[in-house]
Amino acid sequence: MTPRLRLTLLGAALAALLPGTAAVIGRLPEFGATIATYGERINAIVPKERHVANMVSAINFDLRGLDTLGEEFMLLAAITGTVVLLRGRRGEDMTDRAMRLPGRAILPRSEAVVLTCRLAGPLLMLFGLYIVVHATVTPGGGFQGGVILASGTLLAYLGEGYSGWRDVVRSHWLDAMEGGGALLFALCGLAPMLVGAAFMQNVLPFGTFRDLYSGGLMLIENLGVALAVCGGFTQLFLEFLEETREADGPDEPGEDTA
């Protein structure tokens, strides 16, 4: 397919989508408009019945928790497929070095970049943990916090280079996090059935409204999502960055690049 043909197909697709996009934008409610009936019902029921201040978390982990469980395993399947495609026969040898292209100079990392990454990395990870643990209190949760935590690991690559990245990131740890998080979420649905409750029915104390440990079973489900998302996205980063390495090559001083 030629570049011109690609651009032609892109233009045709955009032209086909433009009328629908304009129609949707035109029907959006005005800023400050009255909340829809469904939203009003959630705001009225959830704080009293679930002791949760974050309505989004209540929807994800309680009102439509079964849908979220399905989404979790969709993510697991997508990441597993990506890993299978990328990893191939590359293996897990930790002594392999980053690939070098002939004629392309390797620019050393500046001290400013290294310092910034070392300072920002722990702060970003701490912020990600904050977002995760406050899922039932303020906007955030396992999905958002897990992505932030995964993004924080990239600062190790930018600041420490390929060797430093591989020193702190292990694929088998990430496999355990991703699979274990999805399993934990599934167990939150199966465990209540052991005591005669319905699938994913809360069997834990709801706690106090606007307290960090409110929401009952939602806290464990949120933790499972955080582990799966953090492990899954970091696994994706790892596999894509591993595509830059030269197989079966010993490490050499100064070979790693950002």
XYZ file of C-alpha atoms in Angstrom:
258
model
C 0.000 0.000 0.000
C 1.440 3.346 -0.997
C 1.567 6.376 1.349
C -0.871 8.241 -0.887
C -3.383 5.407 -0.700
C -3.041 5.304 3.089
C -3.762 9.018 3.300
C -6.734 8.591 0.978
C -8.218 5.858 3.166
C -7.562 7.949 6.281
C -9.344 10.923 4.738
C -12.304 8.760 3.744
C -12.566 7.312 7.256
C -12.426 10.768 8.842
C -15.054 12.066 6.451
C -17.345 9.153 7.341
C -16.883 9.686 11.091
C -17.164 13.475 11.059
C -20.994 13.757 10.786
C -21.548 11.342 13.665
C -18.950 13.093 15.792
C -20.558 16.469 15.136
C -23.989 15.071 16.013
C -22.744 13.662 19.331
C -20.995 16.916 20.256
C -24.109 18.890 19.405
C -26.243 16.779 21.754
C -23.942 17.037 24.754
C -25.645 18.638 27.777
C -24.784 22.221 28.555
C -22.217 22.945 31.230
C -23.957 22.978 34.611
C -27.017 21.152 33.283
C -29.091 18.980 35.598
C -27.573 15.567 36.350
C -29.258 12.701 34.543
C -31.728 10.552 36.471
C -29.331 7.617 36.612
C -26.612 9.791 38.127
C -29.029 11.248 40.665
C -30.050 7.772 41.794
C -26.410 6.728 42.223
C -25.638 9.863 44.234
C -28.618 9.183 46.450
C -28.055 5.460 47.045
C -24.299 4.804 47.120
C -23.176 7.039 50.034
C -25.852 5.563 52.294
C -25.774 1.948 51.144
C -22.033 1.514 50.425
C -20.389 4.331 52.461
C -18.385 5.354 49.388
C -17.736 8.976 48.368
C -16.290 8.194 44.914
C -19.228 7.285 42.710
C -17.018 6.044 39.876
C -15.422 3.407 42.111
C -18.856 2.365 43.357
C -20.019 1.838 39.781
C -16.868 -0.031 38.730
C -16.569 -2.327 41.734
C -20.166 -2.733 42.922
C -23.032 -1.630 40.682
C -21.420 -3.084 37.548
C -18.638 -5.120 39.143
C -19.253 -8.114 36.871
C -18.583 -5.943 33.806
C -15.350 -4.719 35.389
C -14.291 -8.314 35.980
C -14.798 -8.998 32.289
C -12.770 -5.923 31.355
C -9.989 -7.095 33.656
C -9.677 -10.392 31.824
C -9.881 -8.617 28.466
C -6.819 -6.633 29.526
C -5.134 -9.838 30.672
C -5.814 -11.506 27.323
C -4.630 -8.487 25.320
C -1.361 -8.185 27.209
C -0.750 -11.930 27.061
C -1.211 -11.888 23.296
C 1.159 -8.932 22.925
C 3.815 -10.639 25.026
C 3.541 -13.844 23.015
C 3.946 -11.930 19.758
C 6.866 -9.778 20.883
C 8.852 -12.172 23.016
C 9.176 -14.937 20.452
C 12.484 -16.745 20.879
C 14.251 -13.780 22.429
C 14.297 -15.391 25.850
C 14.935 -13.860 29.246
C 18.731 -13.681 29.312
C 19.623 -10.762 31.587
C 23.125 -10.309 30.092
C 21.889 -9.189 26.675
C 22.743 -5.635 25.708
C 20.898 -2.831 24.007
C 21.058 -2.875 20.217
C 23.247 -0.422 18.325
C 22.531 0.809 14.836
C 25.535 1.450 12.570
C 26.231 5.122 12.027
C 23.958 6.310 14.833
C 25.810 7.878 17.739
C 24.863 6.973 21.296
C 24.251 10.170 23.197
C 25.082 9.950 26.913
C 22.402 10.899 29.412
C 22.923 14.289 30.963
C 23.270 14.644 34.707
C 20.105 16.740 34.701
C 18.102 13.890 33.168
C 19.491 11.357 35.627
C 18.811 13.628 38.613
C 15.314 14.497 37.438
C 14.387 10.845 36.948
C 15.790 9.831 40.321
C 13.832 12.579 42.053
C 10.614 12.293 40.063
C 10.482 8.486 40.027
C 9.788 7.929 43.740
C 7.399 10.907 43.813
C 5.432 9.555 40.856
C 5.235 6.096 42.424
C 4.065 7.627 45.705
C 1.399 9.591 43.869
C 0.275 6.399 42.135
C -0.090 4.648 45.494
C -2.063 7.625 46.784
C -4.463 7.347 43.856
C -4.884 3.612 44.449
C -5.571 3.679 48.195
C -8.018 6.609 47.965
C -10.239 4.852 45.435
C -13.380 4.986 47.569
C -12.809 8.516 48.862
C -11.585 10.746 46.041
C -11.354 10.461 42.225
C -8.941 7.703 41.298
C -8.582 4.008 41.928
C -6.802 0.900 40.774
C -7.081 1.612 37.058
C -5.723 5.153 37.214
C -3.198 4.458 39.959
C -1.960 1.299 38.258
C -1.174 3.202 35.061
C 0.655 5.900 37.044
C 2.725 3.275 38.855
C 3.593 1.581 35.581
C 4.569 4.915 34.038
C 6.859 5.567 36.985
C 8.946 2.529 36.111
C 9.851 4.113 32.780
C 11.795 6.783 34.655
C 14.214 4.036 35.702
C 14.882 3.389 32.019
C 15.252 7.064 31.165
C 17.471 7.810 34.130
C 19.499 4.637 34.589
C 19.553 3.226 31.056
C 18.912 -0.273 29.807
C 21.027 -2.058 32.409
C 19.484 -0.137 35.292
C 16.015 -0.820 33.913
C 16.630 -4.566 33.743
C 18.097 -4.580 37.249
C 14.797 -3.445 38.769
C 12.234 -4.887 36.338
C 11.700 -8.659 36.171
C 9.157 -10.161 33.839
C 8.213 -13.013 36.192
C 7.335 -10.473 38.891
C 5.125 -8.660 36.419
C 3.483 -11.918 35.345
C 2.662 -12.650 38.985
C 1.271 -9.145 39.540
C -0.915 -9.199 36.451
C -2.243 -12.727 36.872
C -2.472 -12.448 40.660
C -4.416 -9.194 40.448
C -6.938 -10.673 38.028
C -7.237 -13.786 40.220
C -7.791 -11.651 43.332
C -10.613 -9.817 41.593
C -12.220 -13.111 40.539
C -11.914 -14.481 44.082
C -13.781 -11.422 45.343
C -16.714 -12.758 43.352
C -16.323 -16.418 44.278
C -15.476 -16.070 47.991
C -18.887 -14.653 49.033
C -20.551 -17.697 47.484
C -18.744 -19.878 50.040
C -20.790 -18.252 52.814
C -24.080 -18.405 50.922
C -24.013 -14.894 49.423
C -24.382 -13.961 45.774
C -21.481 -13.576 43.366
C -19.496 -10.420 44.287
C -21.947 -9.592 47.091
C -20.247 -7.618 49.831
C -19.585 -9.673 52.994
C -17.233 -7.207 54.710
C -17.988 -4.164 56.892
C -18.581 -1.052 54.805
C -16.678 1.187 57.205
C -17.267 4.900 57.684
C -18.326 7.248 54.917
C -15.361 9.235 53.531
C -12.931 7.068 55.475
C -9.930 5.554 53.712
C -11.111 2.015 54.521
C -14.731 2.392 53.466
C -16.436 0.304 50.821
C -15.949 -3.217 52.149
C -15.137 -5.682 49.384
C -14.458 -2.817 46.956
C -11.098 -2.231 48.645
C -9.870 -5.722 47.775
C -11.249 -5.523 44.245
C -9.519 -2.185 43.789
C -6.228 -3.702 44.974
C -6.590 -6.543 42.474
C -7.184 -4.085 39.651
C -4.174 -1.973 40.692
C -1.881 -5.010 40.703
C -3.146 -6.268 37.347
C -2.994 -2.881 35.611
C 0.427 -1.954 37.013
C 1.896 -5.368 36.205
C 0.248 -5.542 32.787
C 1.269 -2.115 31.542
C 4.803 -2.477 32.886
C 4.983 -5.817 31.098
C 4.037 -4.061 27.874
C 6.717 -1.422 28.427
C 9.249 -4.157 29.133
C 8.456 -6.118 26.009
C 8.571 -3.079 23.737
C 11.862 -1.932 25.255
C 13.262 -5.440 24.966
C 12.766 -5.140 21.220
C 15.713 -2.713 21.289
C 18.160 -5.245 22.678
C 20.711 -7.284 20.801
C 20.287 -10.976 21.557
C 23.176 -13.055 22.901
C 25.472 -10.077 23.454
C 27.463 -9.546 26.672
C 27.140 -6.329 28.594
C 29.804 -3.747 28.021
C 30.543 -0.637 30.075
C 28.571 2.324 28.888
C 26.474 0.395 26.385
C 23.063 1.223 27.757
C 21.107 4.173 26.385
C 17.992 6.051 27.277
